[in-house]
PDB file of C-alpha atoms in Angstrom:
ATOM      1  CA  UNK A  23      52.371 -32.203 103.337  1.00 49.00           C
ATOM      2  CA  UNK A  24      54.120 -31.822 100.010  1.00 49.00           C
ATOM      3  CA  UNK A  25      51.245 -33.671  98.151  1.00 49.00           C
ATOM      4  CA  UNK A  26      48.645 -31.435  99.720  1.00 51.00           C
ATOM      5  CA  UNK A  27      50.627 -28.351  98.589  1.00 51.00           C
ATOM      6  CA  UNK A  28      50.966 -29.843  95.115  1.00 48.00           C
ATOM      7  CA  UNK A  29      47.277 -30.403  94.869  1.00 52.00           C
ATOM      8  CA  UNK A  30      46.698 -26.842  95.930  1.00 56.00           C
ATOM      9  CA  UNK A  31      48.999 -25.699  93.172  1.00 52.00           C
ATOM     10  CA  UNK A  32      47.208 -27.927  90.674  1.00 51.00           C
ATOM     11  CA  UNK A  33      43.885 -26.525  91.626  1.00 57.00           C
ATOM     12  CA  UNK A  34      45.257 -23.035  91.354  1.00 54.00           C
ATOM     13  CA  UNK A  35      46.623 -23.785  87.937  1.00 51.00           C
ATOM     14  CA  UNK A  36      43.298 -25.142  86.782  1.00 59.00           C
ATOM     15  CA  UNK A  37      41.537 -22.150  88.210  1.00 53.00           C
ATOM     16  CA  UNK A  38      43.973 -19.862  86.425  1.00 54.00           C
ATOM     17  CA  UNK A  39      43.573 -21.804  83.197  1.00 52.00           C
ATOM     18  CA  UNK A  40      39.804 -21.548  83.475  1.00 52.00           C
ATOM     19  CA  UNK A  41      40.092 -17.848  84.080  1.00 50.00           C
ATOM     20  CA  UNK A  42      42.351 -17.522  81.068  1.00 51.00           C
ATOM     21  CA  UNK A  43      39.863 -19.385  78.934  1.00 49.00           C
ATOM     22  CA  UNK A  44      37.148 -17.085  80.170  1.00 50.00           C
ATOM     23  CA  UNK A  45      39.227 -14.067  79.261  1.00 46.00           C
ATOM     24  CA  UNK A  46      39.931 -15.477  75.820  1.00 47.00           C
ATOM     25  CA  UNK A  47      36.239 -16.272  75.287  1.00 43.00           C
ATOM     26  CA  UNK A  48      35.304 -12.780  76.375  1.00 43.00           C
ATOM     27  CA  UNK A  49      37.882 -11.394  74.011  1.00 44.00           C
ATOM     28  CA  UNK A  50      36.494 -13.459  71.142  1.00 39.00           C
ATOM     29  CA  UNK A  51      32.946 -12.323  71.858  1.00 41.00           C
ATOM     30  CA  UNK A  52      34.096  -8.751  72.108  1.00 41.00           C
ATOM     31  CA  UNK A  53      36.042  -9.092  68.879  1.00 46.00           C
ATOM     32  CA  UNK A  54      32.980 -10.580  67.206  1.00 43.00           C
ATOM     33  CA  UNK A  55      30.936  -7.470  68.071  1.00 40.00           C
ATOM     34  CA  UNK A  56      33.631  -5.388  66.560  1.00 39.00           C
ATOM     35  CA  UNK A  57      33.549  -7.431  63.365  1.00 37.00           C
ATOM     36  CA  UNK A  58      29.850  -6.953  63.122  1.00 39.00           C
ATOM     37  CA  UNK A  59      30.374  -3.278  63.684  1.00 38.00           C
ATOM     38  CA  UNK A  60      32.981  -3.155  60.956  1.00 37.00           C
ATOM     39  CA  UNK A  61      30.891  -5.371  58.737  1.00 39.00           C
ATOM     40  CA  UNK A  62      27.937  -3.016  59.268  1.00 39.00           C
ATOM     41  CA  UNK A  63      29.911  -0.338  57.449  1.00 39.00           C
ATOM     42  CA  UNK A  64      28.637  -1.802  54.152  1.00 37.00           C
ATOM     43  CA  UNK A  65      24.948  -1.246  54.860  1.00 38.00           C
ATOM     44  CA  UNK A  66      25.734   2.225  56.206  1.00 37.00           C
ATOM     45  CA  UNK A  67      25.537   3.299  52.531  1.00 39.00           C
ATOM     46  CA  UNK A  68      21.865   2.347  52.531  1.00 37.00           C
ATOM     47  CA  UNK A  69      20.860   4.807  55.224  1.00 39.00           C
ATOM     48  CA  UNK A  70      22.917   7.415  53.350  1.00 39.00           C
ATOM     49  CA  UNK A  71      21.062   6.733  50.099  1.00 38.00           C
ATOM     50  CA  UNK A  72      17.753   6.536  51.900  1.00 39.00           C
ATOM     51  CA  UNK A  73      18.433   9.851  53.550  1.00 41.00           C
ATOM     52  CA  UNK A  74      19.329  11.298  50.131  1.00 41.00           C
ATOM     53  CA  UNK A  75      15.992  10.295  48.701  1.00 44.00           C
ATOM     54  CA  UNK A  76      13.813  12.230  51.133  1.00 41.00           C
ATOM     55  CA  UNK A  77      16.177  15.183  50.769  1.00 43.00           C
ATOM     56  CA  UNK A  78      15.700  15.290  46.997  1.00 41.00           C
ATOM     57  CA  UNK A  79      12.004  14.523  47.032  1.00 39.00           C
ATOM     58  CA  UNK A  80      10.767  16.473  49.987  1.00 36.00           C
ATOM     59  CA  UNK A  81      11.378  19.941  48.440  1.00 37.00           C
ATOM     60  CA  UNK A  82       9.799  18.754  45.191  1.00 31.00           C
ATOM     61  CA  UNK A  83       6.759  16.858  46.310  1.00 30.00           C
ATOM     62  CA  UNK A  84       5.130  17.812  43.027  1.00 31.00           C
ATOM     63  CA  UNK A  85       7.737  15.604  41.348  1.00 32.00           C
ATOM     64  CA  UNK A  86       5.739  12.595  42.529  1.00 33.00           C
ATOM     65  CA  UNK A  87       2.212  13.856  43.141  1.00 36.00           C
ATOM     66  CA  UNK A  88       0.885  10.365  43.783  1.00 40.00           C
ATOM     67  CA  UNK A  89       3.184   9.877  46.736  1.00 41.00           C
ATOM     68  CA  UNK A  90       5.028   7.148  44.824  1.00 41.00           C
ATOM     69  CA  UNK A  91       8.594   6.071  45.088  1.00 41.00           C
ATOM     70  CA  UNK A  92      11.578   8.200  44.354  1.00 41.00           C
ATOM     71  CA  UNK A  93      11.587   6.884  40.773  1.00 42.00           C
ATOM     72  CA  UNK A  94       8.816   9.372  40.039  1.00 42.00           C
ATOM     73  CA  UNK A  95      11.379  12.132  40.337  1.00 43.00           C
ATOM     74  CA  UNK A  96      13.093  10.779  37.237  1.00 44.00           C
ATOM     75  CA  UNK A  97      10.366  12.257  35.032  1.00 47.00           C
ATOM     76  CA  UNK A  98      10.005  15.883  36.176  1.00 48.00           C
ATOM     77  CA  UNK A  99       9.187  17.046  32.628  1.00 49.00           C
ATOM     78  CA  UNK A 100       5.769  15.390  32.888  1.00 54.00           C
ATOM     79  CA  UNK A 101       4.888  16.939  36.207  1.00 49.00           C
ATOM     80  CA  UNK A 102       2.820  20.073  36.849  1.00 52.00           C
ATOM     81  CA  UNK A 103       5.915  21.893  38.116  1.00 52.00           C
ATOM     82  CA  UNK A 104       7.256  22.051  34.523  1.00 57.00           C
ATOM     83  CA  UNK A 105       4.032  23.350  32.977  1.00 54.00           C
ATOM     84  CA  UNK A 106       4.657  27.076  33.647  1.00 54.00           C
ATOM     85  CA  UNK A 107       7.985  26.875  31.772  1.00 55.00           C
ATOM     86  CA  UNK A 108       6.125  25.816  28.599  1.00 58.00           C
ATOM     87  CA  UNK A 109       3.250  28.255  28.947  1.00 56.00           C
ATOM     88  CA  UNK A 110       4.930  31.322  27.286  1.00 56.00           C
ATOM     89  CA  UNK A 111       5.590  29.419  24.063  1.00 58.00           C
ATOM     90  CA  UNK A 112       1.949  28.338  23.970  1.00 60.00           C
ATOM     91  CA  UNK A 113       0.627  31.895  24.112  1.00 70.00           C
ATOM     92  CA  UNK A 114      -0.839  33.202  20.837  1.00 71.00           C
ATOM     93  CA  UNK A 115       1.233  35.712  18.895  1.00 72.00           C
ATOM     94  CA  UNK A 116       0.053  39.334  19.005  1.00 79.00           C
ATOM     95  CA  UNK A 117      -2.138  40.540  16.156  1.00 86.00           C
ATOM     96  CA  UNK A 118      -0.182  42.067  13.239  1.00 92.00           C
ATOM     97  CA  UNK A 119      -0.211  45.870  13.216  1.00 95.00           C
ATOM     98  CA  UNK A 120      -2.124  47.489  10.343  1.00 96.00           C
ATOM     99  CA  UNK A 121       0.060  49.777   8.242  1.00 97.00           C
ATOM    100  CA  UNK A 122      -2.332  50.748   5.424  1.00 97.00           C
ATOM    101  CA  UNK A 123      -6.029  50.299   4.774  1.00 96.00           C
ATOM    102  CA  UNK A 124      -8.951  51.627   2.712  1.00 95.00           C
ATOM    103  CA  UNK A 125      -9.106  55.412   2.611  1.00 94.00           C
ATOM    104  CA  UNK A 126      -5.381  55.977   3.141  1.00 95.00           C
ATOM    105  CA  UNK A 127      -3.493  58.188   0.705  1.00 92.00           C
ATOM    106  CA  UNK A 128       0.308  58.312   0.841  1.00 94.00           C
ATOM    107  CA  UNK A 129       3.599  57.606  -0.900  1.00 94.00           C
ATOM    108  CA  UNK A 130       3.703  54.312   0.929  1.00 97.00           C
ATOM    109  CA  UNK A 131       0.407  53.282  -0.652  1.00 96.00           C
ATOM    110  CA  UNK A 132       1.888  54.137  -4.045  1.00 95.00           C
ATOM    111  CA  UNK A 133       4.862  51.887  -3.260  1.00 97.00           C
ATOM    112  CA  UNK A 134       2.486  49.128  -2.163  1.00 97.00           C
ATOM    113  CA  UNK A 135       0.652  49.354  -5.483  1.00 95.00           C
ATOM    114  CA  UNK A 136       3.896  49.388  -7.483  1.00 95.00           C
ATOM    115  CA  UNK A 137       5.176  46.299  -5.682  1.00 97.00           C
ATOM    116  CA  UNK A 138       1.878  44.475  -6.163  1.00 97.00           C
ATOM    117  CA  UNK A 139       2.035  45.376  -9.845  1.00 94.00           C
ATOM    118  CA  UNK A 140       5.505  43.809 -10.124  1.00 95.00           C
ATOM    119  CA  UNK A 141       4.058  40.386  -9.267  1.00 96.00           C
ATOM    120  CA  UNK A 142       0.762  40.717 -11.123  1.00 94.00           C
ATOM    121  CA  UNK A 143      -1.645  41.647  -8.343  1.00 95.00           C
ATOM    122  CA  UNK A 144      -2.294  45.259  -9.409  1.00 93.00           C
ATOM    123  CA  UNK A 145      -3.171  45.946 -13.046  1.00 83.00           C
ATOM    124  CA  UNK A 146      -2.913  49.718 -13.264  1.00 81.00           C
ATOM    125  CA  UNK A 147      -0.672  52.643 -12.525  1.00 80.00           C
ATOM    126  CA  UNK A 148      -0.053  53.425  -8.854  1.00 88.00           C
ATOM    127  CA  UNK A 149      -2.194  56.286  -7.583  1.00 85.00           C
ATOM    128  CA  UNK A 150      -1.252  56.506  -3.917  1.00 91.00           C
ATOM    129  CA  UNK A 151      -4.884  56.027  -2.921  1.00 91.00           C
ATOM    130  CA  UNK A 152      -6.000  52.890  -1.051  1.00 94.00           C
ATOM    131  CA  UNK A 153      -9.409  52.196  -2.590  1.00 92.00           C
ATOM    132  CA  UNK A 154     -11.458  49.107  -3.379  1.00 91.00           C
ATOM    133  CA  UNK A 155      -9.146  48.120  -6.240  1.00 90.00           C
ATOM    134  CA  UNK A 156      -6.126  48.126  -3.924  1.00 94.00           C
ATOM    135  CA  UNK A 157      -8.180  46.280  -1.310  1.00 95.00           C
ATOM    136  CA  UNK A 158      -8.957  43.509  -3.813  1.00 95.00           C
ATOM    137  CA  UNK A 159      -5.324  43.377  -4.920  1.00 96.00           C
ATOM    138  CA  UNK A 160      -4.091  42.958  -1.341  1.00 97.00           C
ATOM    139  CA  UNK A 161      -6.701  40.250  -0.727  1.00 97.00           C
ATOM    140  CA  UNK A 162      -5.505  38.432  -3.840  1.00 96.00           C
ATOM    141  CA  UNK A 163      -1.897  38.595  -2.647  1.00 97.00           C
ATOM    142  CA  UNK A 164      -2.820  37.426   0.862  1.00 97.00           C
ATOM    143  CA  UNK A 165      -4.856  34.509  -0.467  1.00 96.00           C
ATOM    144  CA  UNK A 166      -1.991  33.309  -2.679  1.00 95.00           C
ATOM    145  CA  UNK A 167       0.395  33.365   0.287  1.00 95.00           C
ATOM    146  CA  UNK A 168      -1.903  31.634   2.779  1.00 96.00           C
ATOM    147  CA  UNK A 169      -2.482  34.803   4.805  1.00 96.00           C
ATOM    148  CA  UNK A 170      -5.792  36.037   6.179  1.00 95.00           C
ATOM    149  CA  UNK A 171      -7.648  37.822   3.359  1.00 97.00           C
ATOM    150  CA  UNK A 172      -8.376  40.974   5.336  1.00 96.00           C
ATOM    151  CA  UNK A 173      -7.494  43.383   2.541  1.00 97.00           C
ATOM    152  CA  UNK A 174      -5.557  45.448   5.076  1.00 97.00           C
ATOM    153  CA  UNK A 175      -1.814  45.758   4.657  1.00 97.00           C
ATOM    154  CA  UNK A 176      -0.499  44.675   8.035  1.00 97.00           C
ATOM    155  CA  UNK A 177       3.080  44.065   9.142  1.00 97.00           C
ATOM    156  CA  UNK A 178       3.024  40.404   8.072  1.00 97.00           C
ATOM    157  CA  UNK A 179       1.605  41.166   4.607  1.00 97.00           C
ATOM    158  CA  UNK A 180       4.016  44.060   4.058  1.00 97.00           C
ATOM    159  CA  UNK A 181       7.083  42.053   5.127  1.00 97.00           C
ATOM    160  CA  UNK A 182       6.096  39.189   2.823  1.00 97.00           C
ATOM    161  CA  UNK A 183       5.606  41.595  -0.088  1.00 97.00           C
ATOM    162  CA  UNK A 184       8.961  43.294   0.542  1.00 97.00           C
ATOM    163  CA  UNK A 185      10.690  39.910   0.500  1.00 97.00           C
ATOM    164  CA  UNK A 186       9.169  39.048  -2.888  1.00 97.00           C
ATOM    165  CA  UNK A 187       9.676  42.332  -4.712  1.00 97.00           C
ATOM    166  CA  UNK A 188      12.326  44.974  -5.342  1.00 96.00           C
ATOM    167  CA  UNK A 189      12.274  48.671  -4.656  1.00 96.00           C
ATOM    168  CA  UNK A 190      10.148  50.330  -7.373  1.00 96.00           C
ATOM    169  CA  UNK A 191      11.821  52.717  -9.769  1.00 94.00           C
ATOM    170  CA  UNK A 192      10.603  56.274 -10.192  1.00 90.00           C
ATOM    171  CA  UNK A 193       8.897  55.283 -13.440  1.00 84.00           C
ATOM    172  CA  UNK A 194       7.149  52.363 -11.724  1.00 90.00           C
ATOM    173  CA  UNK A 195       5.929  54.630  -8.954  1.00 91.00           C
ATOM    174  CA  UNK A 196       4.650  57.283 -11.356  1.00 81.00           C
ATOM    175  CA  UNK A 197       4.256  55.833 -14.860  1.00 79.00           C
ATOM    176  CA  UNK A 198       2.868  58.230 -17.460  1.00 74.00           C
ATOM    177  CA  UNK A 199      -0.374  56.284 -17.915  1.00 80.00           C
ATOM    178  CA  UNK A 200      -1.766  52.806 -17.501  1.00 75.00           C
ATOM    179  CA  UNK A 201      -2.384  52.635 -21.249  1.00 75.00           C
ATOM    180  CA  UNK A 202      -0.353  53.882 -24.227  1.00 81.00           C
ATOM    181  CA  UNK A 203      -0.836  57.570 -24.927  1.00 86.00           C
ATOM    182  CA  UNK A 204      -2.664  58.227 -28.175  1.00 85.00           C
ATOM    183  CA  UNK A 205      -1.119  60.171 -31.005  1.00 90.00           C
ATOM    184  CA  UNK A 206      -2.005  63.815 -30.364  1.00 94.00           C
ATOM    185  CA  UNK A 207      -4.770  65.351 -32.388  1.00 96.00           C
ATOM    186  CA  UNK A 208      -3.558  67.946 -34.912  1.00 97.00           C
ATOM    187  CA  UNK A 209      -5.352  70.647 -32.921  1.00 97.00           C
ATOM    188  CA  UNK A 210      -3.081  69.930 -29.957  1.00 97.00           C
ATOM    189  CA  UNK A 211       0.179  70.762 -31.720  1.00 97.00           C
ATOM    190  CA  UNK A 212       0.275  74.500 -31.066  1.00 96.00           C
ATOM    191  CA  UNK A 213       0.192  76.475 -27.864  1.00 97.00           C
ATOM    192  CA  UNK A 214      -0.683  75.292 -24.351  1.00 98.00           C
ATOM    193  CA  UNK A 215      -3.200  72.453 -24.647  1.00 98.00           C
ATOM    194  CA  UNK A 216      -4.992  69.861 -22.538  1.00 98.00           C
ATOM    195  CA  UNK A 217      -5.122  67.144 -25.216  1.00 98.00           C
ATOM    196  CA  UNK A 218      -7.724  64.519 -24.189  1.00 98.00           C
ATOM    197  CA  UNK A 219      -8.250  61.248 -26.093  1.00 97.00           C
ATOM    198  CA  UNK A 220     -11.404  59.222 -25.406  1.00 96.00           C
ATOM    199  CA  UNK A 221     -10.073  56.162 -27.244  1.00 93.00           C
ATOM    200  CA  UNK A 222      -6.870  55.822 -25.226  1.00 93.00           C
ATOM    201  CA  UNK A 223      -8.498  57.346 -22.123  1.00 94.00           C
ATOM    202  CA  UNK A 224      -5.514  59.590 -21.569  1.00 95.00           C
ATOM    203  CA  UNK A 225      -4.857  63.301 -21.077  1.00 97.00           C
ATOM    204  CA  UNK A 226      -1.600  64.865 -22.269  1.00 96.00           C
ATOM    205  CA  UNK A 227      -0.502  68.307 -21.176  1.00 97.00           C
ATOM    206  CA  UNK A 228       1.285  69.747 -24.202  1.00 97.00           C
ATOM    207  CA  UNK A 229       3.177  72.925 -24.873  1.00 98.00           C
ATOM    208  CA  UNK A 230       4.018  73.732 -28.488  1.00 97.00           C
ATOM    209  CA  UNK A 231       3.642  70.128 -29.641  1.00 96.00           C
ATOM    210  CA  UNK A 232       5.689  68.560 -26.816  1.00 96.00           C
ATOM    211  CA  UNK A 233       4.148  66.326 -24.150  1.00 94.00           C
ATOM    212  CA  UNK A 234       4.959  67.659 -20.677  1.00 95.00           C
ATOM    213  CA  UNK A 235       2.964  65.058 -18.718  1.00 93.00           C
ATOM    214  CA  UNK A 236       0.295  62.409 -19.263  1.00 93.00           C
ATOM    215  CA  UNK A 237      -2.318  60.802 -17.030  1.00 93.00           C
ATOM    216  CA  UNK A 238      -5.240  58.360 -17.043  1.00 93.00           C
ATOM    217  CA  UNK A 239      -8.745  59.784 -17.345  1.00 95.00           C
ATOM    218  CA  UNK A 240     -12.318  58.543 -17.585  1.00 96.00           C
ATOM    219  CA  UNK A 241     -15.420  60.214 -18.970  1.00 97.00           C
ATOM    220  CA  UNK A 242     -19.149  60.546 -18.562  1.00 95.00           C
ATOM    221  CA  UNK A 243     -21.580  57.696 -19.135  1.00 92.00           C
ATOM    222  CA  UNK A 244     -23.781  57.346 -22.207  1.00 90.00           C
ATOM    223  CA  UNK A 245     -26.474  59.288 -20.367  1.00 92.00           C
ATOM    224  CA  UNK A 246     -24.146  62.121 -19.341  1.00 93.00           C
ATOM    225  CA  UNK A 247     -21.424  62.105 -22.045  1.00 96.00           C
ATOM    226  CA  UNK A 248     -18.355  64.294 -22.086  1.00 97.00           C
ATOM    227  CA  UNK A 249     -18.598  66.714 -24.977  1.00 97.00           C
ATOM    228  CA  UNK A 250     -16.109  66.514 -27.850  1.00 97.00           C
ATOM    229  CA  UNK A 251     -14.595  69.651 -29.351  1.00 97.00           C
ATOM    230  CA  UNK A 252     -12.191  72.497 -28.774  1.00 98.00           C
ATOM    231  CA  UNK A 253     -12.689  74.560 -25.607  1.00 98.00           C
ATOM    232  CA  UNK A 254     -10.686  76.720 -23.230  1.00 98.00           C
ATOM    233  CA  UNK A 255     -10.263  76.789 -19.467  1.00 98.00           C
ATOM    234  CA  UNK A 256     -12.518  79.574 -18.207  1.00 98.00           C
ATOM    235  CA  UNK A 257     -12.449  78.925 -14.440  1.00 97.00           C
ATOM    236  CA  UNK A 258     -10.301  77.112 -11.910  1.00 97.00           C
ATOM    237  CA  UNK A 259     -11.495  75.984  -8.448  1.00 97.00           C
ATOM    238  CA  UNK A 260      -9.044  74.170  -6.160  1.00 96.00           C
ATOM    239  CA  UNK A 261     -11.564  72.850  -3.585  1.00 96.00           C
ATOM    240  CA  UNK A 262     -14.683  72.755  -5.707  1.00 96.00           C
ATOM    241  CA  UNK A 263     -17.821  70.831  -4.717  1.00 94.00           C
ATOM    242  CA  UNK A 264     -20.567  70.167  -7.253  1.00 90.00           C
ATOM    243  CA  UNK A 265     -23.737  72.088  -6.448  1.00 87.00           C
ATOM    244  CA  UNK A 266     -25.731  69.727  -8.667  1.00 85.00           C
ATOM    245  CA  UNK A 267     -24.454  66.366  -7.349  1.00 84.00           C
ATOM    246  CA  UNK A 268     -22.952  67.480  -4.018  1.00 85.00           C
ATOM    247  CA  UNK A 269     -19.714  65.652  -4.802  1.00 88.00           C
ATOM    248  CA  UNK A 270     -16.115  66.870  -4.397  1.00 93.00           C
ATOM    249  CA  UNK A 271     -14.294  68.086  -7.537  1.00 95.00           C
ATOM    250  CA  UNK A 272     -10.750  68.939  -6.350  1.00 96.00           C
ATOM    251  CA  UNK A 273      -8.448  70.766  -8.774  1.00 97.00           C
ATOM    252  CA  UNK A 274     -11.370  71.562 -11.067  1.00 97.00           C
ATOM    253  CA  UNK A 275     -10.569  73.285 -14.375  1.00 98.00           C
ATOM    254  CA  UNK A 276     -13.862  74.103 -16.135  1.00 98.00           C
ATOM    255  CA  UNK A 277     -13.900  74.139 -19.924  1.00 98.00           C
ATOM    256  CA  UNK A 278     -17.542  73.601 -21.058  1.00 97.00           C
ATOM    257  CA  UNK A 279     -20.489  74.618 -18.895  1.00 94.00           C
ATOM    258  CA  UNK A 280     -20.398  72.413 -15.790  1.00 94.00           C
ATOM    259  CA  UNK A 281     -17.880  70.020 -17.292  1.00 97.00           C
ATOM    260  CA  UNK A 282     -14.354  70.183 -15.951  1.00 97.00           C
ATOM    261  CA  UNK A 283     -11.116  68.289 -15.665  1.00 98.00           C
ATOM    262  CA  UNK A 284     -10.721  67.336 -11.983  1.00 97.00           C
ATOM    263  CA  UNK A 285      -9.428  64.720  -9.570  1.00 96.00           C
ATOM    264  CA  UNK A 286     -11.787  61.844  -8.708  1.00 94.00           C
ATOM    265  CA  UNK A 287     -11.271  59.724  -5.589  1.00 90.00           C
ATOM    266  CA  UNK A 288     -13.908  57.343  -6.949  1.00 89.00           C
ATOM    267  CA  UNK A 289     -11.837  56.818 -10.086  1.00 90.00           C
ATOM    268  CA  UNK A 290      -8.767  56.209  -7.941  1.00 85.00           C
ATOM    269  CA  UNK A 291     -10.692  53.638  -5.901  1.00 81.00           C
ATOM    270  CA  UNK A 292     -12.799  51.862  -8.530  1.00 82.00           C
ATOM    271  CA  UNK A 293     -10.995  52.462 -11.781  1.00 82.00           C
ATOM    272  CA  UNK A 294     -13.022  52.283 -14.982  1.00 86.00           C
ATOM    273  CA  UNK A 295     -15.911  50.511 -13.246  1.00 84.00           C
ATOM    274  CA  UNK A 296     -17.521  53.906 -12.716  1.00 86.00           C
ATOM    275  CA  UNK A 297     -18.147  57.009 -14.802  1.00 91.00           C
ATOM    276  CA  UNK A 298     -18.496  60.723 -14.340  1.00 93.00           C
ATOM    277  CA  UNK A 299     -21.490  62.965 -14.992  1.00 92.00           C
ATOM    278  CA  UNK A 300     -19.701  64.431 -17.984  1.00 95.00           C
ATOM    279  CA  UNK A 301     -16.473  65.654 -16.426  1.00 97.00           C
ATOM    280  CA  UNK A 302     -13.002  64.400 -17.273  1.00 98.00           C
ATOM    281  CA  UNK A 303     -11.932  62.470 -14.161  1.00 97.00           C
ATOM    282  CA  UNK A 304      -8.237  62.153 -13.345  1.00 96.00           C
ATOM    283  CA  UNK A 305      -7.136  59.185 -11.218  1.00 91.00           C
ATOM    284  CA  UNK A 306      -3.732  60.379 -10.005  1.00 90.00           C
ATOM    285  CA  UNK A 307      -4.039  63.190  -7.488  1.00 91.00           C
ATOM    286  CA  UNK A 308      -0.343  64.034  -7.534  1.00 90.00           C
ATOM    287  CA  UNK A 309      -0.335  64.512 -11.286  1.00 92.00           C
ATOM    288  CA  UNK A 310      -3.429  66.674 -11.454  1.00 95.00           C
ATOM    289  CA  UNK A 311      -2.176  68.764  -8.566  1.00 96.00           C
ATOM    290  CA  UNK A 312       0.941  69.501 -10.620  1.00 95.00           C
ATOM    291  CA  UNK A 313      -1.160  70.083 -13.745  1.00 97.00           C
ATOM    292  CA  UNK A 314      -3.486  72.444 -11.887  1.00 98.00           C
ATOM    293  CA  UNK A 315      -0.491  74.549 -10.844  1.00 97.00           C
ATOM    294  CA  UNK A 316       0.664  74.883 -14.476  1.00 98.00           C
ATOM    295  CA  UNK A 317      -2.607  75.441 -16.378  1.00 98.00           C
ATOM    296  CA  UNK A 318      -3.823  79.003 -16.813  1.00 98.00           C
ATOM    297  CA  UNK A 319      -7.182  80.428 -17.641  1.00 97.00           C
ATOM    298  CA  UNK A 320      -7.554  80.588 -21.405  1.00 98.00           C
ATOM    299  CA  UNK A 321      -5.433  77.486 -22.117  1.00 98.00           C
ATOM    300  CA  UNK A 322      -6.906  75.286 -24.847  1.00 98.00           C
ATOM    301  CA  UNK A 323      -8.796  72.047 -24.209  1.00 98.00           C
ATOM    302  CA  UNK A 324      -9.213  69.509 -27.032  1.00 98.00           C
ATOM    303  CA  UNK A 325     -11.484  66.472 -26.475  1.00 98.00           C
ATOM    304  CA  UNK A 326     -11.483  63.936 -29.301  1.00 97.00           C
ATOM    305  CA  UNK A 327     -12.140  60.281 -30.072  1.00 92.00           C
TER     306      UNK A 327
END
């Protein structure tokens, strides 16, 4: 009876031991799943990185237009999305604004001429008139500086000229004449006289032997020469127009028939390349305007070689 009970206990013990082993095995298997779960924490960074890639690329599909890998997003500067940011710098600069051109007459033109003369691009006294001579001078300056030879004084040309020159003095802006004034003829030494020298091509306004002002003049051609001699101003006409040649003769002071001292825009524009029909042309409008205001009818006129 006791052996049978012992055997029953033995079997029970074995059964219990087997159950315990089963529990331990189950625990080991369960623990192994947990290890894998813990060990899987390392690759969890991969899904995080992978999820970061679509996030960064999906809003900027143009960063990889070929549908390539995320490495294409490393070079956004070569993609179409960057093109608009470079477009403004590629746009052409606006055309320079024209400040002075042929036909203009102003103090600013006179300053332009004086500044060009400082650096050897204008070979005469400033007149304030923008004619063909000034046009050629501006073209010469532009060509030397690599600018477009338009002959117009635009903002670029003017700024470059200002940077290379100084502010003209009063004498540079309104020099007496382009050439030395000739020694006055003896007949000019008394009274109020327009003393005109053909050799020096100058006119001096003199009062009692003293020179009040001087200016450049030109004369008639060999076919229509200006007469030499002593005359007097017999008529003044501020806005005169020639009835014979239909040409303007502003500030005309007649001294011999149809011959007069007057302003010539052609002289201002072309210099000594032209000639009058016998009149004494004055190049500087400002100077003859002042002279016209001072001269009276009956004042003497002396024209000599």
